[in-house]
Coordinates of N, CA, C and O and ligand atoms in Angstrom, one line a residue:
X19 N -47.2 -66.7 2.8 CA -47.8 -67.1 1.5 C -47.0 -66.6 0.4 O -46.4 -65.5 0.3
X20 N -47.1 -67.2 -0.3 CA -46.2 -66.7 -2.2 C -47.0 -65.7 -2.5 O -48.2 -65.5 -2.3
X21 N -45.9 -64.6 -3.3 CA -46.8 -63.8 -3.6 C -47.3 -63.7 -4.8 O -47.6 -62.6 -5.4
X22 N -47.4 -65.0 -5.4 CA -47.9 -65.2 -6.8 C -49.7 -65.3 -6.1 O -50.7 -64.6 -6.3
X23 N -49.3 -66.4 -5.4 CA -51.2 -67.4 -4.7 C -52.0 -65.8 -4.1 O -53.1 -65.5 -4.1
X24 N -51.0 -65.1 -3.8 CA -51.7 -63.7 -3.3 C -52.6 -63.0 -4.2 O -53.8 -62.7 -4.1
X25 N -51.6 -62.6 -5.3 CA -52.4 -62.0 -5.8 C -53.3 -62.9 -6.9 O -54.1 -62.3 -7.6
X26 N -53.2 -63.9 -7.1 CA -54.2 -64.8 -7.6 C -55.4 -65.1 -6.9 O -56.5 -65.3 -7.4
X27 N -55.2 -65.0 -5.9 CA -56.6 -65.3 -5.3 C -57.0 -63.9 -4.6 O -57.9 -63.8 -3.8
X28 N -56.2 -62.9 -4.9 CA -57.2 -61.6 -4.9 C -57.6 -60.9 -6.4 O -58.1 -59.9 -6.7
X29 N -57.1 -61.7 -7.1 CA -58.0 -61.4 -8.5 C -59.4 -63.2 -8.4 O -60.5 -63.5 -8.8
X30 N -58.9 -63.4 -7.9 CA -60.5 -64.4 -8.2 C -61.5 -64.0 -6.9 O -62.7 -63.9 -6.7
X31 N -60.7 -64.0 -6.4 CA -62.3 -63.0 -5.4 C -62.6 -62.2 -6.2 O -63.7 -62.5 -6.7
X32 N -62.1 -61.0 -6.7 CA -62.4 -59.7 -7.7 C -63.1 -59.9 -8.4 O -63.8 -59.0 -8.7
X33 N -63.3 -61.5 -9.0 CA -63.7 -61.8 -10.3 C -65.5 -62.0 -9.5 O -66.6 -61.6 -9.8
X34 N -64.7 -63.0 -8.0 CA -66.6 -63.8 -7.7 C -67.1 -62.4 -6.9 O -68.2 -62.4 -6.6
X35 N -66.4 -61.4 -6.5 CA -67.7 -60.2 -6.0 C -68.2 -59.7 -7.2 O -69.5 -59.7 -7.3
X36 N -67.2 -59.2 -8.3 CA -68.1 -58.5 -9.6 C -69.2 -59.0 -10.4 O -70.0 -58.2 -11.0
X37 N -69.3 -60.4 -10.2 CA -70.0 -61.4 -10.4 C -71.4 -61.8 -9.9 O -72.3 -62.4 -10.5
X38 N -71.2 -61.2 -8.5 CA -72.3 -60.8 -7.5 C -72.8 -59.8 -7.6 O -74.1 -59.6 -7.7
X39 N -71.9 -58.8 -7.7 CA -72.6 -57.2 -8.0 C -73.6 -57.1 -9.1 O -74.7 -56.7 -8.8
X40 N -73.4 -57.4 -10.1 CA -73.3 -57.6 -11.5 C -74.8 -57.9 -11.4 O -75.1 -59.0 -11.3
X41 N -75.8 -56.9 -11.5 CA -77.5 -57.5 -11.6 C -77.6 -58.3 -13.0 O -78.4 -59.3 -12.8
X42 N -77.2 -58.2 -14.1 CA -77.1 -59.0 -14.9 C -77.3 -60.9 -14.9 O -77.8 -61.7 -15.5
X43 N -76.2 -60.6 -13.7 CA -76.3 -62.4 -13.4 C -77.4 -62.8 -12.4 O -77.7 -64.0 -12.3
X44 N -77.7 -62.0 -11.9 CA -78.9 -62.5 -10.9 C -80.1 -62.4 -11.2 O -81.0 -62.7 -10.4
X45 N -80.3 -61.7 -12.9 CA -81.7 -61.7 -13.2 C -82.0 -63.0 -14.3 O -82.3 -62.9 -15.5
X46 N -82.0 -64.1 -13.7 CA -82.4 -65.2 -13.8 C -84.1 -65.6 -14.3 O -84.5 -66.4 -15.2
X47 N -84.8 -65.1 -13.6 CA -86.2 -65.2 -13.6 C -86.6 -65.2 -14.8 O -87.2 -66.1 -15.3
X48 N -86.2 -63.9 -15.6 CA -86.8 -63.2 -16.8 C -87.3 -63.9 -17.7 O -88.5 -63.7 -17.7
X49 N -86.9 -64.9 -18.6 CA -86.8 -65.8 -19.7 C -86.5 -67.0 -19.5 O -85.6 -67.4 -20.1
X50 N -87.2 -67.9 -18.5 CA -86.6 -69.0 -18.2 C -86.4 -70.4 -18.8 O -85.5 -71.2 -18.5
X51 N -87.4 -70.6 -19.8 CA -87.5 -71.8 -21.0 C -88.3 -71.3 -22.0 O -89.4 -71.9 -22.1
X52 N -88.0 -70.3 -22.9 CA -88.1 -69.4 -24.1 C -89.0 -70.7 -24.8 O -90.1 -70.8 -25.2
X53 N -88.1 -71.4 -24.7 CA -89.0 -72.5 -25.9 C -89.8 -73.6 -25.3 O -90.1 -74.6 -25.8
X54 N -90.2 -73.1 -23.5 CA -91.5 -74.2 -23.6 C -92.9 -73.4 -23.9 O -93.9 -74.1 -24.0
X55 N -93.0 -72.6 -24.0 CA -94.4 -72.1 -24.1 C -93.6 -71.1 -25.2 O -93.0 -70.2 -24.7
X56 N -93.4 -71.3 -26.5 CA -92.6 -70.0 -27.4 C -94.0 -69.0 -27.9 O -95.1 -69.2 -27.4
X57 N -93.9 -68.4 -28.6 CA -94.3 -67.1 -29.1 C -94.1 -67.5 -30.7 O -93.2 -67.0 -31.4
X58 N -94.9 -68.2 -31.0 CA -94.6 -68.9 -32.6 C -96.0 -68.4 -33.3 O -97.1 -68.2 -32.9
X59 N -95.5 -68.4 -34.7 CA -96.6 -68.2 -35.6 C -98.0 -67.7 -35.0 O -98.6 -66.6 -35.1
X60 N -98.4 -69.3 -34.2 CA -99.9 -69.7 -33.9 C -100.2 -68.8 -32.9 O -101.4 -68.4 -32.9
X61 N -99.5 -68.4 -32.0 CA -99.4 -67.7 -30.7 C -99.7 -65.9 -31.5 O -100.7 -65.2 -31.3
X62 N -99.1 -65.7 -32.0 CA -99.3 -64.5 -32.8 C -100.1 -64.0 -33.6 O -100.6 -62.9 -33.6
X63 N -100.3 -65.3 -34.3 CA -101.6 -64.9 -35.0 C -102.9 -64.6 -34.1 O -103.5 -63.5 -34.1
X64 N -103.3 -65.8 -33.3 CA -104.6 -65.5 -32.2 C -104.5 -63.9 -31.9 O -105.3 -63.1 -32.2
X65 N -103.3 -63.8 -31.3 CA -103.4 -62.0 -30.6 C -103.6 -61.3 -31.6 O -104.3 -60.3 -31.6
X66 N -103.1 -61.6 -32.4 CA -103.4 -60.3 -33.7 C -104.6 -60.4 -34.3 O -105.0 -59.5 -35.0
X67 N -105.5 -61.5 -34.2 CA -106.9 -61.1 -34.4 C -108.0 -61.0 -33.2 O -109.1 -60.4 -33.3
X68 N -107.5 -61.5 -32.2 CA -108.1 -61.1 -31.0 C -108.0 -59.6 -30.3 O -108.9 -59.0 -29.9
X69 N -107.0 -59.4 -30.4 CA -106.7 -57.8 -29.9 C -105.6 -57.2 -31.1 O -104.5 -57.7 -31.1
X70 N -105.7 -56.7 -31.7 CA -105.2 -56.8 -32.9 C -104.3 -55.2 -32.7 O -103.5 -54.7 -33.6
X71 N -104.6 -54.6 -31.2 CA -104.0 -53.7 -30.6 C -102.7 -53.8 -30.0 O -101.9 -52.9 -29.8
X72 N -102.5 -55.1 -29.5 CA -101.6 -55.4 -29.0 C -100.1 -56.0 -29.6 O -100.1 -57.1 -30.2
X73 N -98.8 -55.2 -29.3 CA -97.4 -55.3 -30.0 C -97.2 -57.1 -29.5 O -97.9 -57.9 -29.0
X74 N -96.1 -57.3 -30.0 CA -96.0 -58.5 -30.0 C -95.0 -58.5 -28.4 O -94.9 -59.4 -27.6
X75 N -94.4 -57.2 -28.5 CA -93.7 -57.2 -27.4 C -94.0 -56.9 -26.0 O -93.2 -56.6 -25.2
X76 N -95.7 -57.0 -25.8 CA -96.8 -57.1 -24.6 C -96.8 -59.0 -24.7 O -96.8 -59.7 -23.6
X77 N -96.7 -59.6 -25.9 CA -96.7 -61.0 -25.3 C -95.4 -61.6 -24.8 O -95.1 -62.7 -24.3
X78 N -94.7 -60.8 -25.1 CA -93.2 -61.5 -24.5 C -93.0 -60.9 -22.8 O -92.4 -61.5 -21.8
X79 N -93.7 -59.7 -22.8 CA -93.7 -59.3 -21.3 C -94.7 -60.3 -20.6 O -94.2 -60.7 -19.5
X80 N -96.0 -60.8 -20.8 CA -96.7 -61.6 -20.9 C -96.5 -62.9 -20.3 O -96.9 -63.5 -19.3
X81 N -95.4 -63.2 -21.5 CA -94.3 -64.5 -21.2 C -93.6 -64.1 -20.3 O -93.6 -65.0 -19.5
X82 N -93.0 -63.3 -20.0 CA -91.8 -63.1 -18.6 C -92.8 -63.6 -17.6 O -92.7 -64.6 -17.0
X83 N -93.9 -62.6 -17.5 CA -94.7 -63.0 -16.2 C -94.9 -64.3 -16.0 O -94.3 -64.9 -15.1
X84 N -95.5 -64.8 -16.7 CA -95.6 -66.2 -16.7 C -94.8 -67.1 -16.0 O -95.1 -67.8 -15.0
X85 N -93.8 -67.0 -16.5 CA -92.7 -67.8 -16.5 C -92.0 -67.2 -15.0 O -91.7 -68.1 -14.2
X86 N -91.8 -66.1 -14.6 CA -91.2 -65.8 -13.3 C -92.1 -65.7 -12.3 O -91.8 -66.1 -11.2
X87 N -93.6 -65.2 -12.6 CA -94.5 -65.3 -11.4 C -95.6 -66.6 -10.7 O -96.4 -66.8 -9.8
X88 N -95.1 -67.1 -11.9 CA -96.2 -68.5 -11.7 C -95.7 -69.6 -11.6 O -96.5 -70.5 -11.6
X89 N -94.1 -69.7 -11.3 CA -93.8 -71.2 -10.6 C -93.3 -70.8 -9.5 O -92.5 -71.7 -9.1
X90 N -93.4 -69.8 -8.7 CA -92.6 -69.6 -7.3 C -93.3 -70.6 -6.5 O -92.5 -71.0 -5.8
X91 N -94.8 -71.3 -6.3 CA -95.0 -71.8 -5.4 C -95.7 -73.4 -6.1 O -95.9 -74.3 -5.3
X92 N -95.9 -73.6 -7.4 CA -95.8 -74.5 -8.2 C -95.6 -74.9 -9.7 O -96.2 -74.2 -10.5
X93 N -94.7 -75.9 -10.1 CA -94.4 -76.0 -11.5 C -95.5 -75.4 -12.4 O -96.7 -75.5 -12.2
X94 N -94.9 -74.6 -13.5 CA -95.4 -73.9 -13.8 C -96.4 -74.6 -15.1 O -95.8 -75.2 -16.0
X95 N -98.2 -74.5 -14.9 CA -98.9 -75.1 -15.2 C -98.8 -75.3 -16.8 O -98.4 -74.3 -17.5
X96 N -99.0 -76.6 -17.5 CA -99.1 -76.3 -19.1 C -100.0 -75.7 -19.5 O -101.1 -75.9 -19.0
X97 N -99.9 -75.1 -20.4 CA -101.2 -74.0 -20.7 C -102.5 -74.7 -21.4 O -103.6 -74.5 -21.2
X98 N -101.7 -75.7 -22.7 CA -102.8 -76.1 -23.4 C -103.2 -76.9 -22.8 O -103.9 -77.5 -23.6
X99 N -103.3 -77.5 -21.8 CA -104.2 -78.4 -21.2 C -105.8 -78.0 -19.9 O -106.4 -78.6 -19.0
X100 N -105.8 -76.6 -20.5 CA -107.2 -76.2 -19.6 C -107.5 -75.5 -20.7 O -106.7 -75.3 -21.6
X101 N -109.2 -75.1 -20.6 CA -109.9 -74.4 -21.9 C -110.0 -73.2 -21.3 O -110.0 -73.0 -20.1
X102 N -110.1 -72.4 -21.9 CA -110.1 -70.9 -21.9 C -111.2 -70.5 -20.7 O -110.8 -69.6 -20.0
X103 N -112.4 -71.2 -20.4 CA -113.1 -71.0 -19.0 C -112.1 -71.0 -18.0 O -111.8 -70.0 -17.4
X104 N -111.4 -72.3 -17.8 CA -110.5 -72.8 -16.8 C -109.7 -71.4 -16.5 O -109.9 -70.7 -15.6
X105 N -108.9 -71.4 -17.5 CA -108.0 -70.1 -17.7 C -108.4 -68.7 -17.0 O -107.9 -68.3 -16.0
X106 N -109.5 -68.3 -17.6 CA -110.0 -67.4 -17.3 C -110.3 -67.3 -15.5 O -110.1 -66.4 -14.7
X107 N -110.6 -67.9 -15.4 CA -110.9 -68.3 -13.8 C -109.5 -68.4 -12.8 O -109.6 -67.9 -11.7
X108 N -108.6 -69.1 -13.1 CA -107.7 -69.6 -12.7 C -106.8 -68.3 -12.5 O -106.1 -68.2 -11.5
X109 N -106.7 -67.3 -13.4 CA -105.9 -66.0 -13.6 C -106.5 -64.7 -12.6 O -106.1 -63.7 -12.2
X110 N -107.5 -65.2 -12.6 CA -108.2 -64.4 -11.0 C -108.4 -64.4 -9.9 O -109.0 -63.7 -9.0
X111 N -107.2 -66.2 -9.9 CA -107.6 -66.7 -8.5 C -106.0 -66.3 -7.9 O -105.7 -65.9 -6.8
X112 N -105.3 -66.7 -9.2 CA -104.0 -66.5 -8.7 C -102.9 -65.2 -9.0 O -101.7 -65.3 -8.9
X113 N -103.7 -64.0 -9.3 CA -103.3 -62.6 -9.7 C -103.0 -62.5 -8.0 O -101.9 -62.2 -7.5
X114 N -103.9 -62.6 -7.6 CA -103.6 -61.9 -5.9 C -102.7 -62.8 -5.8 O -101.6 -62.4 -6.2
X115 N -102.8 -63.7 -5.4 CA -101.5 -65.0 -5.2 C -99.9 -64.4 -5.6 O -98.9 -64.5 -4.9
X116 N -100.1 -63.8 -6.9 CA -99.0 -63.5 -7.4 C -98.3 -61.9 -7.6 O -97.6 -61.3 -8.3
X117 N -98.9 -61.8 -6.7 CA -99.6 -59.9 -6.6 C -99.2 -59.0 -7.7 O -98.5 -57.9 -7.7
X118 N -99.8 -59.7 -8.9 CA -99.4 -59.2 -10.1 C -100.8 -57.5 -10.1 O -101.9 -57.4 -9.6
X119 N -100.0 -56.5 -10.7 CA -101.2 -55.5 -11.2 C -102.0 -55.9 -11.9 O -102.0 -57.0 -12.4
X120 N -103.2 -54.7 -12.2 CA -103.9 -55.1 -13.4 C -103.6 -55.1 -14.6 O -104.1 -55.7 -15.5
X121 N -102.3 -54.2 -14.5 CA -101.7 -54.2 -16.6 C -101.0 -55.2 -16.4 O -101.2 -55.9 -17.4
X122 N -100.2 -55.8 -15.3 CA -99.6 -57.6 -15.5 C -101.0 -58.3 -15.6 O -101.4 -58.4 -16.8
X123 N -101.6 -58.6 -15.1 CA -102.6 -59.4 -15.1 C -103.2 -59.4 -17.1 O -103.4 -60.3 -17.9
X124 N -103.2 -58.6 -17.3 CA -104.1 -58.1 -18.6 C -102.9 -58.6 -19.3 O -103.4 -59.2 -20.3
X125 N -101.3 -58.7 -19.4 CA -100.3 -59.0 -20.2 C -100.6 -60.7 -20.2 O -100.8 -61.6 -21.1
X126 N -100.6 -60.7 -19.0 CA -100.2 -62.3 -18.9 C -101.1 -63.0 -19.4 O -100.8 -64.0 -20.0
X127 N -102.6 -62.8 -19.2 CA -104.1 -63.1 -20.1 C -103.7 -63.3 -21.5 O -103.8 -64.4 -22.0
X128 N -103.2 -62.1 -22.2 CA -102.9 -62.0 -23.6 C -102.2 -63.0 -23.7 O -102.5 -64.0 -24.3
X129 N -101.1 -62.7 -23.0 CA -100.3 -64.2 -23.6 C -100.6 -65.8 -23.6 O -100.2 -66.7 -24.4
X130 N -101.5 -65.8 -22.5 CA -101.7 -67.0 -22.0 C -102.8 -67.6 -22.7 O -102.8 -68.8 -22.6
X131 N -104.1 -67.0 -23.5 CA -105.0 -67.0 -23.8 C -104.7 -67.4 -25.2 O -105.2 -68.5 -25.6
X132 N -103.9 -66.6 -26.1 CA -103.1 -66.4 -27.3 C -102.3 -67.8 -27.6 O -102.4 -68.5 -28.7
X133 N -101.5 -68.2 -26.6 CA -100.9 -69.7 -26.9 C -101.7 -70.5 -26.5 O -101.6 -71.6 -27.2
X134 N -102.6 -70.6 -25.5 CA -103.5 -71.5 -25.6 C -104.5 -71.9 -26.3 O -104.9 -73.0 -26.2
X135 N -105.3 -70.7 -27.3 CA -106.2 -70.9 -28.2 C -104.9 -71.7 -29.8 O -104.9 -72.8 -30.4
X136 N -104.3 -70.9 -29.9 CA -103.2 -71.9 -30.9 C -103.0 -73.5 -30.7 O -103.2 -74.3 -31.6
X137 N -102.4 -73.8 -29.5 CA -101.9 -75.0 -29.2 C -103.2 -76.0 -28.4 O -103.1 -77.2 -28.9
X138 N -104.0 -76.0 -27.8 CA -105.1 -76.7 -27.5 C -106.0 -77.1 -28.6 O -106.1 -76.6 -29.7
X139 N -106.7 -78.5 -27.9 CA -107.2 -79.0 -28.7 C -108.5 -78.9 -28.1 O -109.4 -79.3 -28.8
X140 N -108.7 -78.6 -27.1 CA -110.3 -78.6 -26.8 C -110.4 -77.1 -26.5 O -111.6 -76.6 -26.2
Ligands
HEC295 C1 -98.4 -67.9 -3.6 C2 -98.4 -69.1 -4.3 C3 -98.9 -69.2 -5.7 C4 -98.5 -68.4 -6.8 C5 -97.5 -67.2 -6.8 C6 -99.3 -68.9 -7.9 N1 -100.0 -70.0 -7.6 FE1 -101.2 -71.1 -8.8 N2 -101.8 -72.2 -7.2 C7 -101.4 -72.1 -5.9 C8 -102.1 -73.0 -5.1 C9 -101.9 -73.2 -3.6 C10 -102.9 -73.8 -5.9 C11 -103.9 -74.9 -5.6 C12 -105.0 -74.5 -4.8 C13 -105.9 -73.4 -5.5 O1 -106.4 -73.7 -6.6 O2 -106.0 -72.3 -4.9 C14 -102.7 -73.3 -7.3 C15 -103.3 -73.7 -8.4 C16 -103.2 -73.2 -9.7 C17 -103.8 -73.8 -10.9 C18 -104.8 -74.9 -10.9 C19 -104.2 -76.2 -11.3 C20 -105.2 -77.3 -11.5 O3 -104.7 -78.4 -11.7 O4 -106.4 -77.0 -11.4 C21 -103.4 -73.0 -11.9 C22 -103.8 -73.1 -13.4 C23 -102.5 -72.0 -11.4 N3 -102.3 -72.2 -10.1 C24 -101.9 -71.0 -12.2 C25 -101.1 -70.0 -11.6 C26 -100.7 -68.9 -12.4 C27 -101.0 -68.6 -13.9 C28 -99.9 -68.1 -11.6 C29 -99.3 -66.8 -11.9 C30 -100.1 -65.7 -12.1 C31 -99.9 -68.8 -10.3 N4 -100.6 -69.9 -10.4 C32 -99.2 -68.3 -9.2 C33 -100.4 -71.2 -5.5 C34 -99.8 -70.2 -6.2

């Protein structure tokens, strides 16, 4: 073998293990379409008069859950299209499902309740 291709292709291995190692790249889940369900105005406002305790940075954790624990086993549901009964119900059926705790469970409520009183129309 040349010993250029040698050490060329032991720097690109180098490159795809560090790559691998690297938790950075494999934390994928976290934030996965920021702007289909966003954290806008209307979303903010509801939490801040509904729980008016809650940082804005409980709805973005909120949002993570969401978004990483709730499409592992189907597309992940649109929010404004069930009313807040629906919701409400639905988040108790699938907390175990998603063996989220009770402070996730209570995050992901906030958030999910918060964009869906904004964005729904019924
Ligand atoms: C382990 C698999 C699994 C996970 C994880 C999961 N679900 Fe589900 N989900 C299901 C199944 C199966 C159904 C349909 C049957 C049922 O209602 O139990 C369903 C149904 C639903 C429905 C009802 C859809 C409709 O049209 O009525 C909603 C809403 C829902 N899931 C939301 C969520 C949310 C929110 C999460 C995250 C906390 C979640 N799911 C996580 C398996 C899962």
């Amino acid at each position: 073998m040349n010993i250029k291709y040698f050490f060329l292709s032991t720097i690109l291995i180098c490159l795809f293990e560090s790559c691998k190692l690297n938790p950075q790249s494999q934390s994928t889940t976290q934030t996965v379409h920021p702007a289909l369900y966003p954290i806008d105005a209307g979303t903010k406002g509801v939490a801040a008069s509904r729980w008016p305790e809650t940082p804005v940075a409980d709805l973005v954790k909120g949002q993570s859950i969401y978004y990483a624990n709730c499409s592992k086993c189907h597309e992940l549901p649109k929010i404004e299209q069930f009313s807040e009964r629906k919701w409400i119900h639905e988040i108790d059926e699938m907390a175990p499902k998603a063996e989220l705790s009770s402070s996730e469970k209570d995050l992901l409520s906030k958030y999910v309740l918060s964009f869906r009183d904004a964005h729904s129309t019924h």
